[in-house]
Amino acid sequence: MTFNIRTSNSLTSNMMIFKPFTWLANWYRSHIRHQVFSIISLLMLVVAIGIGVIGWAATEIAADSFINQRVSVMQSQWIHKTEQTNNHAPATAQHIQIYAFEDANKPQFLNAINRIGIEEFELSNAHVATFESPLHSLSQDRPWIHLVYLPDIDPEMVNYGDGVLAYVGYMMLLVMLLGLVTAHIISKRFSAPILDLVEQVKAPQNTSKSIASTNHRRDEIGDLHRAYQESFARIQAFLQREQQFTRFASHELRTPVHIIQGATDLLIMTEAQASHEPASRLLSDKPLAQEATSHKRLQVIQRIQKANREMNELINTFLLIGREEHQQQSLKSILEIIQATIEQHQHLLNDQSITFTPKDESDFLVEEHFAGVVISNLIRNAFSYSHTSVTMSQRGRRLIIENDILEAQAKALAMVSR
């Protein structure tokens, strides 16, 4: 139990840690201006760090050079005083220490010195000048003197370390602020023409001076703008031709449909007058007359009217599809559309059987015109090319229509092969 609690706590803490990184990644990818700003800011951060490192190194080198010169002056003063007194002069200050090379009590770090000159020891923060004693004798192997200078306890030396760090930090901060301002200006200027193109793509009819000025640029942004203008002009010309065709087709296709509708209505009225029956009874599903010939003629007229209505609905659907902005269509149950389509194409079955078996009770609303055309086309083809039966099933949002045409073809091929 304890292990599970620790695991969940660690997962929670990891999620809290990665959440800011996810937000930063989304912020970076959301806008090209953010990407340009981030890249320039990162470069300026590297430059600021580089300037800080170089400034600190230069200050340290200058400080070491100044201290070494001060040690050289102290060495010259000590030698001059020793020659005057003809005796090794003692150290006159706490920050100066004098040791002979053979002195057994000298600090441990002085044992590493094996040449004459000035050396710096970082751990002890000491500068050591090694030179020959002016009072040496020929019997001495190494008549060297160590002048140890401790700048940290020298009251005349300014504590330059903290001051230099502060100035270097201020310089880095100033460079970073200037870099952020520069990144903001450059990213804004770089992304402005691209944003203008995006606005023009979203609302091509709203052209502004800033968008128009992009066309005069000689860089890649100007090339992109001109290429878009050419493509947009071709698309506009295509849309105008499509709209003209839509208006022409709407007029030319609806005219014969209305003529056919009027002609079939007139035929039904003629049949009603001939059989002395009212037209309302002739439009019903029951036989309109007792005579077989009159009944067959009325069936043919009704089929023509149904086909004409289907043609009218198909024209309306094509006109809706051809428009750039689709009008809101009425929603209807998918099961109602299926049942109505089956009844509408019942005459195609003749003596065949049909079974509709919904696998579940799911029902949903669809756009009436579009769904009606698609389902009508599928059912009409299934009824027209079936052999004996058609099976329909609905599984969620999937409608499956099957007929036995493949089985019939397989049986026919088997009989031929025999």
Tab-separated table of C-alpha atoms in Angstrom:
chain	number	residue	atom	x	y	z
A	1	MET	CA	0.000	0.000	0.000
A	2	THR	CA	2.839	2.362	0.843
A	3	PHE	CA	4.513	1.638	-2.493
A	4	ASN	CA	1.359	2.530	-4.418
A	5	ILE	CA	0.983	5.821	-2.566
A	6	ARG	CA	4.565	6.777	-3.325
A	7	THR	CA	4.131	5.854	-6.953
A	8	SER	CA	1.014	7.979	-7.311
A	9	ASN	CA	2.738	10.894	-5.565
A	10	SER	CA	5.724	10.621	-7.898
A	11	LEU	CA	3.444	10.520	-10.922
A	12	THR	CA	1.608	13.599	-9.660
A	13	SER	CA	4.855	15.473	-9.111
A	14	ASN	CA	6.105	14.486	-12.582
A	15	MET	CA	2.864	15.746	-14.112
A	16	MET	CA	3.252	19.045	-12.238
A	17	ILE	CA	6.834	19.352	-13.489
A	18	PHE	CA	6.044	18.591	-17.126
A	19	LYS	CA	2.924	20.764	-17.252
A	20	PRO	CA	4.867	24.062	-17.690
A	21	PHE	CA	7.038	22.434	-20.342
A	22	THR	CA	3.909	21.295	-22.192
A	23	TRP	CA	2.490	24.807	-22.006
A	24	LEU	CA	5.748	26.278	-23.317
A	25	ALA	CA	5.858	23.745	-26.158
A	26	ASN	CA	2.272	24.564	-27.146
A	27	TRP	CA	3.023	28.288	-26.911
A	28	TYR	CA	6.099	27.847	-29.113
A	29	ARG	CA	4.271	25.852	-31.790
A	30	SER	CA	1.136	28.019	-31.817
A	31	HIS	CA	2.586	31.022	-33.677
A	32	ILE	CA	5.514	31.707	-35.979
A	33	ARG	CA	6.093	34.944	-34.105
A	34	HIS	CA	6.650	32.974	-30.908
A	35	GLN	CA	9.128	30.730	-32.697
A	36	VAL	CA	11.158	33.646	-34.074
A	37	PHE	CA	11.056	35.389	-30.694
A	38	SER	CA	12.221	32.239	-28.880
A	39	ILE	CA	15.093	31.573	-31.293
A	40	ILE	CA	16.389	35.158	-31.178
A	41	SER	CA	15.995	35.272	-27.389
A	42	LEU	CA	17.940	32.032	-27.045
A	43	LEU	CA	20.714	33.418	-29.235
A	44	MET	CA	20.808	36.616	-27.186
A	45	LEU	CA	20.989	34.553	-24.003
A	46	VAL	CA	24.004	32.702	-25.404
A	47	VAL	CA	25.561	36.047	-26.388
A	48	ALA	CA	24.899	37.493	-22.908
A	49	ILE	CA	26.482	34.453	-21.246
A	50	GLY	CA	29.440	34.691	-23.610
A	51	ILE	CA	29.871	38.393	-22.867
A	52	GLY	CA	29.704	37.664	-19.137
A	53	VAL	CA	32.311	34.917	-19.357
A	54	ILE	CA	34.606	37.026	-21.523
A	55	GLY	CA	34.139	40.060	-19.253
A	56	TRP	CA	34.885	38.066	-16.132
A	57	ALA	CA	37.937	36.411	-17.708
A	58	ALA	CA	39.264	39.752	-18.927
A	59	THR	CA	38.741	41.272	-15.478
A	60	GLU	CA	40.545	38.394	-13.798
A	61	ILE	CA	43.451	38.678	-16.211
A	62	ALA	CA	43.668	42.418	-15.667
A	63	ALA	CA	43.498	41.976	-11.894
A	64	ASP	CA	46.239	39.316	-11.934
A	65	SER	CA	48.413	41.557	-14.058
A	66	PHE	CA	47.916	44.458	-11.641
A	67	ILE	CA	48.686	42.260	-8.625
A	68	ASN	CA	51.805	40.855	-10.312
A	69	GLN	CA	53.052	44.385	-10.972
A	70	ARG	CA	52.395	45.224	-7.329
A	71	VAL	CA	54.366	42.130	-6.275
A	72	SER	CA	57.229	43.183	-8.562
A	73	VAL	CA	57.297	46.611	-6.906
A	74	MET	CA	57.326	44.984	-3.459
A	75	GLN	CA	60.172	42.731	-4.582
A	76	SER	CA	62.214	45.715	-5.795
A	77	GLN	CA	61.569	47.615	-2.566
A	78	TRP	CA	62.599	44.610	-0.441
A	79	ILE	CA	65.826	44.075	-2.434
A	80	HIS	CA	66.681	47.762	-2.210
A	81	LYS	CA	66.111	47.817	1.556
A	82	THR	CA	68.147	44.621	2.044
A	83	GLU	CA	71.091	46.021	0.122
A	84	GLN	CA	71.014	49.189	2.201
A	85	THR	CA	71.001	47.372	5.552
A	86	ASN	CA	73.146	44.466	4.311
A	87	ASN	CA	70.705	42.175	6.051
A	88	HIS	CA	67.464	40.431	5.064
A	89	ALA	CA	64.710	42.962	5.678
A	90	PRO	CA	61.756	41.646	7.672
A	91	ALA	CA	58.178	41.774	6.409
A	92	THR	CA	56.697	45.168	7.106
A	93	ALA	CA	53.009	44.213	6.795
A	94	GLN	CA	50.744	41.290	7.594
A	95	HIS	CA	49.863	40.737	3.952
A	96	ILE	CA	53.578	40.254	3.052
A	97	GLN	CA	55.564	37.193	4.122
A	98	ILE	CA	59.249	36.481	3.433
A	99	TYR	CA	60.660	32.928	3.375
A	100	ALA	CA	64.033	31.546	2.429
A	101	PHE	CA	64.135	28.608	0.053
A	102	GLU	CA	65.766	26.397	2.740
A	103	ASP	CA	63.270	27.476	5.436
A	104	ALA	CA	61.600	24.406	6.894
A	105	ASN	CA	58.677	26.438	8.305
A	106	LYS	CA	57.540	27.839	4.982
A	107	PRO	CA	53.983	26.963	3.796
A	108	GLN	CA	53.465	23.668	2.026
A	109	PHE	CA	52.442	25.165	-1.304
A	110	LEU	CA	55.861	26.876	-1.638
A	111	ASN	CA	57.536	23.461	-2.014
A	112	ALA	CA	56.071	23.189	-5.504
A	113	ILE	CA	58.098	26.180	-6.744
A	114	ASN	CA	61.168	25.147	-8.765
A	115	ARG	CA	61.895	28.262	-10.816
A	116	ILE	CA	62.347	31.983	-10.455
A	117	GLY	CA	59.391	34.219	-11.267
A	118	ILE	CA	55.919	35.189	-10.076
A	119	GLU	CA	53.286	32.497	-9.625
A	120	GLU	CA	49.699	32.492	-8.400
A	121	PHE	CA	48.192	29.889	-6.081
A	122	GLU	CA	44.392	29.838	-6.364
A	123	LEU	CA	43.703	27.673	-3.298
A	124	SER	CA	45.733	29.859	-0.986
A	125	ASN	CA	44.860	33.037	-2.913
A	126	ALA	CA	48.504	34.050	-2.821
A	127	HIS	CA	50.916	35.579	-5.327
A	128	VAL	CA	54.526	34.478	-4.812
A	129	ALA	CA	57.623	36.179	-6.240
A	130	THR	CA	60.706	33.908	-6.246
A	131	PHE	CA	64.082	35.599	-6.787
A	132	GLU	CA	67.723	35.334	-5.807
A	133	SER	CA	68.767	36.904	-2.536
A	134	PRO	CA	71.115	39.892	-2.940
A	135	LEU	CA	73.140	38.530	0.022
A	136	HIS	CA	73.662	35.000	-1.252
A	137	SER	CA	76.969	33.184	-1.027
A	138	LEU	CA	78.604	30.905	-3.543
A	139	SER	CA	78.171	27.912	-1.252
A	140	GLN	CA	74.404	28.071	-1.406
A	141	ASP	CA	72.756	25.790	-3.975
A	142	ARG	CA	69.594	27.863	-4.406
A	143	PRO	CA	69.827	31.189	-2.627
A	144	TRP	CA	66.186	31.963	-3.388
A	145	ILE	CA	63.783	34.162	-1.509
A	146	HIS	CA	59.938	33.712	-1.563
A	147	LEU	CA	57.946	36.930	-1.214
A	148	VAL	CA	54.370	35.873	-0.503
A	149	TYR	CA	51.689	38.489	-1.087
A	150	LEU	CA	48.140	37.946	0.229
A	151	PRO	CA	45.823	40.416	-1.547
A	152	ASP	CA	42.755	39.443	0.478
A	153	ILE	CA	44.138	40.946	3.680
A	154	ASP	CA	45.831	43.944	2.052
A	155	PRO	CA	43.913	47.037	3.252
A	156	GLU	CA	45.083	49.003	0.249
A	157	MET	CA	43.602	46.505	-2.199
A	158	VAL	CA	39.967	47.023	-3.148
A	159	ASN	CA	37.716	43.968	-2.980
A	160	TYR	CA	37.280	43.908	-6.709
A	161	GLY	CA	35.626	40.455	-6.871
A	162	ASP	CA	32.083	41.347	-5.792
A	163	GLY	CA	32.202	44.638	-7.682
A	164	VAL	CA	33.316	42.979	-10.892
A	165	LEU	CA	30.646	40.297	-10.542
A	166	ALA	CA	27.990	42.970	-10.044
A	167	TYR	CA	29.110	44.927	-13.111
A	168	VAL	CA	29.310	41.785	-15.228
A	169	GLY	CA	25.843	40.771	-14.027
A	170	TYR	CA	24.433	44.205	-14.864
A	171	MET	CA	26.029	44.037	-18.280
A	172	MET	CA	24.571	40.579	-18.950
A	173	LEU	CA	21.146	41.730	-17.782
A	174	LEU	CA	21.300	44.810	-20.024
A	175	VAL	CA	22.339	42.735	-23.026
A	176	MET	CA	19.519	40.258	-22.326
A	177	LEU	CA	16.924	43.028	-22.043
A	178	LEU	CA	18.134	44.612	-25.272
A	179	GLY	CA	18.025	41.152	-26.854
A	180	LEU	CA	14.425	40.586	-25.766
A	181	VAL	CA	13.365	43.959	-27.126
A	182	THR	CA	15.205	43.255	-30.375
A	183	ALA	CA	13.639	39.780	-30.590
A	184	HIS	CA	10.193	41.263	-30.052
A	185	ILE	CA	10.687	43.870	-32.798
A	186	ILE	CA	12.238	41.418	-35.272
A	187	SER	CA	9.642	38.697	-34.653
A	188	LYS	CA	6.819	41.218	-35.041
A	189	ARG	CA	8.272	42.603	-38.253
A	190	PHE	CA	9.046	39.137	-39.611
A	191	SER	CA	5.612	37.671	-38.883
A	192	ALA	CA	3.573	40.753	-39.886
A	193	PRO	CA	3.428	39.982	-43.657
A	194	ILE	CA	2.597	36.349	-42.963
A	195	LEU	CA	-0.217	37.391	-40.631
A	196	ASP	CA	-1.454	39.773	-43.326
A	197	LEU	CA	-1.624	36.876	-45.770
A	198	VAL	CA	-3.469	34.767	-43.219
A	199	GLU	CA	-6.031	37.541	-42.713
A	200	GLN	CA	-6.438	37.890	-46.455
A	201	VAL	CA	-7.007	34.145	-46.836
A	202	LYS	CA	-9.641	34.248	-44.069
A	203	ALA	CA	-11.377	37.349	-45.444
A	204	PRO	CA	-10.285	37.904	-49.067
A	205	GLN	CA	-12.806	40.672	-49.614
A	206	ASN	CA	-11.306	42.823	-46.825
A	207	THR	CA	-8.092	44.123	-48.368
A	208	SER	CA	-6.025	46.703	-46.518
A	209	LYS	CA	-3.049	48.912	-47.298
A	210	SER	CA	-0.706	46.689	-45.328
A	211	ILE	CA	-1.802	43.662	-47.335
A	212	ALA	CA	-1.548	45.553	-50.607
A	213	SER	CA	1.963	46.730	-49.720
A	214	THR	CA	3.068	43.116	-49.336
A	215	ASN	CA	2.760	42.695	-53.081
A	216	HIS	CA	5.661	45.127	-53.643
A	217	ARG	CA	8.133	43.173	-51.534
A	218	ARG	CA	11.012	41.566	-53.439
A	219	ASP	CA	11.725	38.776	-50.987
A	220	GLU	CA	10.097	35.376	-50.482
A	221	ILE	CA	7.137	36.969	-48.691
A	222	GLY	CA	6.366	39.017	-51.794
A	223	ASP	CA	6.681	35.913	-53.992
A	224	LEU	CA	4.308	34.047	-51.687
A	225	HIS	CA	1.835	36.932	-51.778
A	226	ARG	CA	1.865	37.148	-55.581
A	227	ALA	CA	1.530	33.372	-55.936
A	228	TYR	CA	-1.435	33.429	-53.574
A	229	GLN	CA	-3.042	36.303	-55.498
A	230	GLU	CA	-2.756	34.351	-58.749
A	231	SER	CA	-4.200	31.203	-57.189
A	232	PHE	CA	-6.963	33.174	-55.518
A	233	ALA	CA	-7.869	34.864	-58.824
A	234	ARG	CA	-8.140	31.448	-60.513
A	235	ILE	CA	-10.311	30.144	-57.668
A	236	GLN	CA	-12.545	33.214	-57.864
A	237	ALA	CA	-12.964	32.748	-61.611
A	238	PHE	CA	-13.823	29.085	-61.055
A	239	LEU	CA	-16.381	29.983	-58.381
A	240	GLN	CA	-17.983	32.554	-60.664
A	241	ARG	CA	-18.260	29.979	-63.463
A	242	GLU	CA	-19.707	27.478	-61.007
A	243	GLN	CA	-22.264	29.994	-59.745
A	244	GLN	CA	-23.258	30.864	-63.297
A	245	PHE	CA	-23.604	27.175	-64.122
A	246	THR	CA	-25.660	26.624	-60.980
A	247	ARG	CA	-28.085	29.397	-61.889
A	248	PHE	CA	-28.319	28.158	-65.479
A	249	ALA	CA	-28.759	24.510	-64.438
A	250	SER	CA	-31.357	25.478	-61.840
A	251	HIS	CA	-33.470	27.143	-64.499
A	252	GLU	CA	-32.941	24.622	-67.291
A	253	LEU	CA	-33.365	21.495	-65.131
A	254	ARG	CA	-36.378	22.688	-63.172
A	255	THR	CA	-38.303	23.625	-66.315
A	256	PRO	CA	-38.685	20.082	-67.714
A	257	VAL	CA	-39.351	18.722	-64.219
A	258	HIS	CA	-42.261	21.131	-63.787
A	259	ILE	CA	-43.509	20.315	-67.270
A	260	ILE	CA	-43.481	16.585	-66.477
A	261	GLN	CA	-45.260	17.218	-63.177
A	262	GLY	CA	-47.970	19.241	-64.899
A	263	ALA	CA	-48.379	16.634	-67.648
A	264	THR	CA	-48.788	13.760	-65.184
A	265	ASP	CA	-51.318	15.745	-63.146
A	266	LEU	CA	-53.276	16.370	-66.328
A	267	LEU	CA	-53.157	12.649	-67.210
A	268	ILE	CA	-54.484	11.707	-63.783
A	269	MET	CA	-57.323	14.200	-64.144
A	270	THR	CA	-58.120	12.762	-67.579
A	271	GLU	CA	-58.193	9.229	-66.196
A	272	ALA	CA	-60.443	10.372	-63.358
A	273	GLN	CA	-62.884	11.993	-65.729
A	274	ALA	CA	-62.875	8.921	-67.952
A	275	SER	CA	-63.683	6.609	-65.069
A	276	HIS	CA	-66.035	9.097	-63.336
A	277	GLU	CA	-63.885	8.965	-60.179
A	278	PRO	CA	-62.548	11.929	-58.196
A	279	ALA	CA	-58.865	12.676	-58.569
A	280	SER	CA	-58.256	12.293	-54.822
A	281	ARG	CA	-59.112	8.617	-54.981
A	282	LEU	CA	-56.935	8.140	-58.022
A	283	LEU	CA	-53.901	9.424	-56.105
A	284	SER	CA	-54.347	6.843	-53.344
A	285	ASP	CA	-52.470	3.551	-53.162
A	286	LYS	CA	-55.717	1.568	-53.860
A	287	PRO	CA	-56.730	0.767	-57.444
A	288	LEU	CA	-58.096	3.832	-59.217
A	289	ALA	CA	-60.383	1.872	-61.564
A	290	GLN	CA	-61.708	-1.591	-61.925
A	291	GLU	CA	-60.483	-2.043	-65.439
A	292	ALA	CA	-57.028	-3.564	-65.703
A	293	THR	CA	-55.892	-1.258	-68.489
A	294	SER	CA	-56.834	1.899	-66.589
A	295	HIS	CA	-55.150	0.565	-63.471
A	296	LYS	CA	-51.922	-0.129	-65.361
A	297	ARG	CA	-51.921	3.345	-66.909
A	298	LEU	CA	-52.354	4.959	-63.496
A	299	GLN	CA	-49.508	2.871	-62.083
A	300	VAL	CA	-47.264	4.043	-64.886
A	301	ILE	CA	-48.261	7.677	-64.245
A	302	GLN	CA	-47.605	7.298	-60.518
A	303	ARG	CA	-44.170	5.849	-61.240
A	304	ILE	CA	-43.442	8.803	-63.517
A	305	GLN	CA	-44.456	11.199	-60.757
A	306	LYS	CA	-42.269	9.413	-58.212
A	307	ALA	CA	-39.306	9.497	-60.581
A	308	ASN	CA	-39.994	13.164	-61.254
A	309	ARG	CA	-40.029	13.930	-57.520
A	310	GLU	CA	-36.756	12.069	-57.117
A	311	MET	CA	-35.288	14.111	-59.954
A	312	ASN	CA	-36.458	17.316	-58.296
A	313	GLU	CA	-34.903	16.309	-54.976
A	314	LEU	CA	-31.681	15.352	-56.752
A	315	ILE	CA	-31.549	18.762	-58.450
A	316	ASN	CA	-32.047	20.503	-55.108
A	317	THR	CA	-29.277	18.416	-53.569
A	318	PHE	CA	-26.840	19.191	-56.393
A	319	LEU	CA	-27.632	22.890	-56.076
A	320	LEU	CA	-26.975	22.751	-52.323
A	321	ILE	CA	-23.668	20.978	-52.869
A	322	GLY	CA	-22.611	23.512	-55.515
A	323	ARG	CA	-23.058	26.483	-53.216
A	324	GLU	CA	-20.068	27.801	-51.265
A	325	GLU	CA	-22.203	28.368	-48.157
A	326	HIS	CA	-24.662	25.552	-47.544
A	327	GLN	CA	-28.054	26.460	-46.207
A	328	GLN	CA	-29.271	24.809	-43.040
A	329	GLN	CA	-31.143	21.649	-43.939
A	330	SER	CA	-33.896	20.060	-41.948
A	331	LEU	CA	-32.856	17.050	-39.873
A	332	LYS	CA	-34.726	13.781	-40.045
A	333	SER	CA	-34.460	10.363	-38.447
A	334	ILE	CA	-32.309	7.925	-40.408
A	335	LEU	CA	-34.840	5.133	-39.815
A	336	GLU	CA	-37.680	7.228	-41.267
A	337	ILE	CA	-35.606	7.987	-44.377
A	338	ILE	CA	-34.808	4.286	-44.837
A	339	GLN	CA	-38.460	3.205	-44.468
A	340	ALA	CA	-39.674	5.937	-46.846
A	341	THR	CA	-37.016	5.010	-49.429
A	342	ILE	CA	-37.959	1.317	-49.261
A	343	GLU	CA	-41.629	2.118	-49.859
A	344	GLN	CA	-40.712	4.502	-52.679
A	345	HIS	CA	-38.747	1.814	-54.565
A	346	GLN	CA	-40.998	-1.125	-53.734
A	347	HIS	CA	-42.012	-1.474	-57.386
A	348	LEU	CA	-38.453	-2.511	-58.314
A	349	LEU	CA	-38.712	-5.708	-56.293
A	350	ASN	CA	-41.522	-7.344	-58.292
A	351	ASP	CA	-41.791	-10.805	-56.752
A	352	GLN	CA	-38.614	-10.510	-54.680
A	353	SER	CA	-38.464	-10.353	-50.911
A	354	ILE	CA	-36.718	-7.822	-48.694
A	355	THR	CA	-35.741	-7.986	-45.054
A	356	PHE	CA	-34.652	-5.011	-42.977
A	357	THR	CA	-33.045	-6.093	-39.715
A	358	PRO	CA	-31.648	-3.310	-37.541
A	359	LYS	CA	-29.016	-4.844	-35.275
A	360	ASP	CA	-29.601	-2.271	-32.537
A	361	GLU	CA	-32.084	0.402	-31.567
A	362	SER	CA	-29.749	3.308	-32.339
A	363	ASP	CA	-31.289	6.156	-34.276
A	364	PHE	CA	-29.822	9.536	-35.126
A	365	LEU	CA	-30.684	12.634	-37.123
A	366	VAL	CA	-29.176	13.353	-40.531
A	367	GLU	CA	-29.544	16.063	-43.171
A	368	GLU	CA	-32.661	15.112	-45.085
A	369	HIS	CA	-31.661	15.970	-48.673
A	370	PHE	CA	-28.094	14.620	-48.628
A	371	ALA	CA	-28.928	11.437	-46.732
A	372	GLY	CA	-32.014	10.856	-48.884
A	373	VAL	CA	-30.031	10.984	-52.136
A	374	VAL	CA	-27.291	8.653	-50.876
A	375	ILE	CA	-29.645	6.085	-49.332
A	376	SER	CA	-31.994	6.224	-52.323
A	377	ASN	CA	-29.128	5.540	-54.709
A	378	LEU	CA	-27.900	2.567	-52.654
A	379	ILE	CA	-31.350	1.018	-52.222
A	380	ARG	CA	-32.325	1.558	-55.854
A	381	ASN	CA	-29.174	-0.209	-57.091
A	382	ALA	CA	-29.658	-3.040	-54.602
A	383	PHE	CA	-33.293	-3.553	-55.675
A	384	SER	CA	-32.543	-3.274	-59.387
A	385	TYR	CA	-29.668	-5.756	-59.443
A	386	SER	CA	-30.852	-8.307	-56.885
A	387	HIS	CA	-31.855	-11.855	-57.817
A	388	THR	CA	-34.368	-12.963	-55.207
A	389	SER	CA	-33.831	-10.992	-51.966
A	390	VAL	CA	-32.240	-7.931	-50.381
A	391	THR	CA	-31.061	-7.782	-46.774
A	392	MET	CA	-30.530	-4.521	-44.921
A	393	SER	CA	-29.069	-4.064	-41.455
A	394	GLN	CA	-28.132	-1.075	-39.345
A	395	ARG	CA	-25.240	-1.267	-36.878
A	396	GLY	CA	-24.837	1.980	-35.037
A	397	ARG	CA	-24.066	4.651	-37.648
A	398	ARG	CA	-23.376	2.036	-40.330
A	399	LEU	CA	-26.012	0.923	-42.882
A	400	ILE	CA	-25.283	-2.392	-44.625
A	401	ILE	CA	-27.248	-3.357	-47.770
A	402	GLU	CA	-26.682	-6.807	-49.266
A	403	ASN	CA	-28.309	-8.622	-52.190
A	404	ASP	CA	-27.851	-12.073	-53.676
A	405	ILE	CA	-26.551	-11.058	-57.094
A	406	LEU	CA	-23.126	-12.540	-56.383
A	407	GLU	CA	-24.670	-15.814	-55.226
A	408	ALA	CA	-26.813	-15.956	-58.356
A	409	GLN	CA	-23.803	-15.284	-60.589
A	410	ALA	CA	-21.823	-17.985	-58.799
A	411	LYS	CA	-24.635	-20.517	-59.296
A	412	ALA	CA	-24.947	-19.574	-62.977
A	413	LEU	CA	-21.208	-19.999	-63.519
A	414	ALA	CA	-21.317	-23.346	-61.742
A	415	MET	CA	-24.135	-24.539	-64.009
A	416	VAL	CA	-22.251	-23.381	-67.116
A	417	SER	CA	-19.065	-25.103	-66.011
A	418	ARG	CA	-20.976	-28.364	-65.634
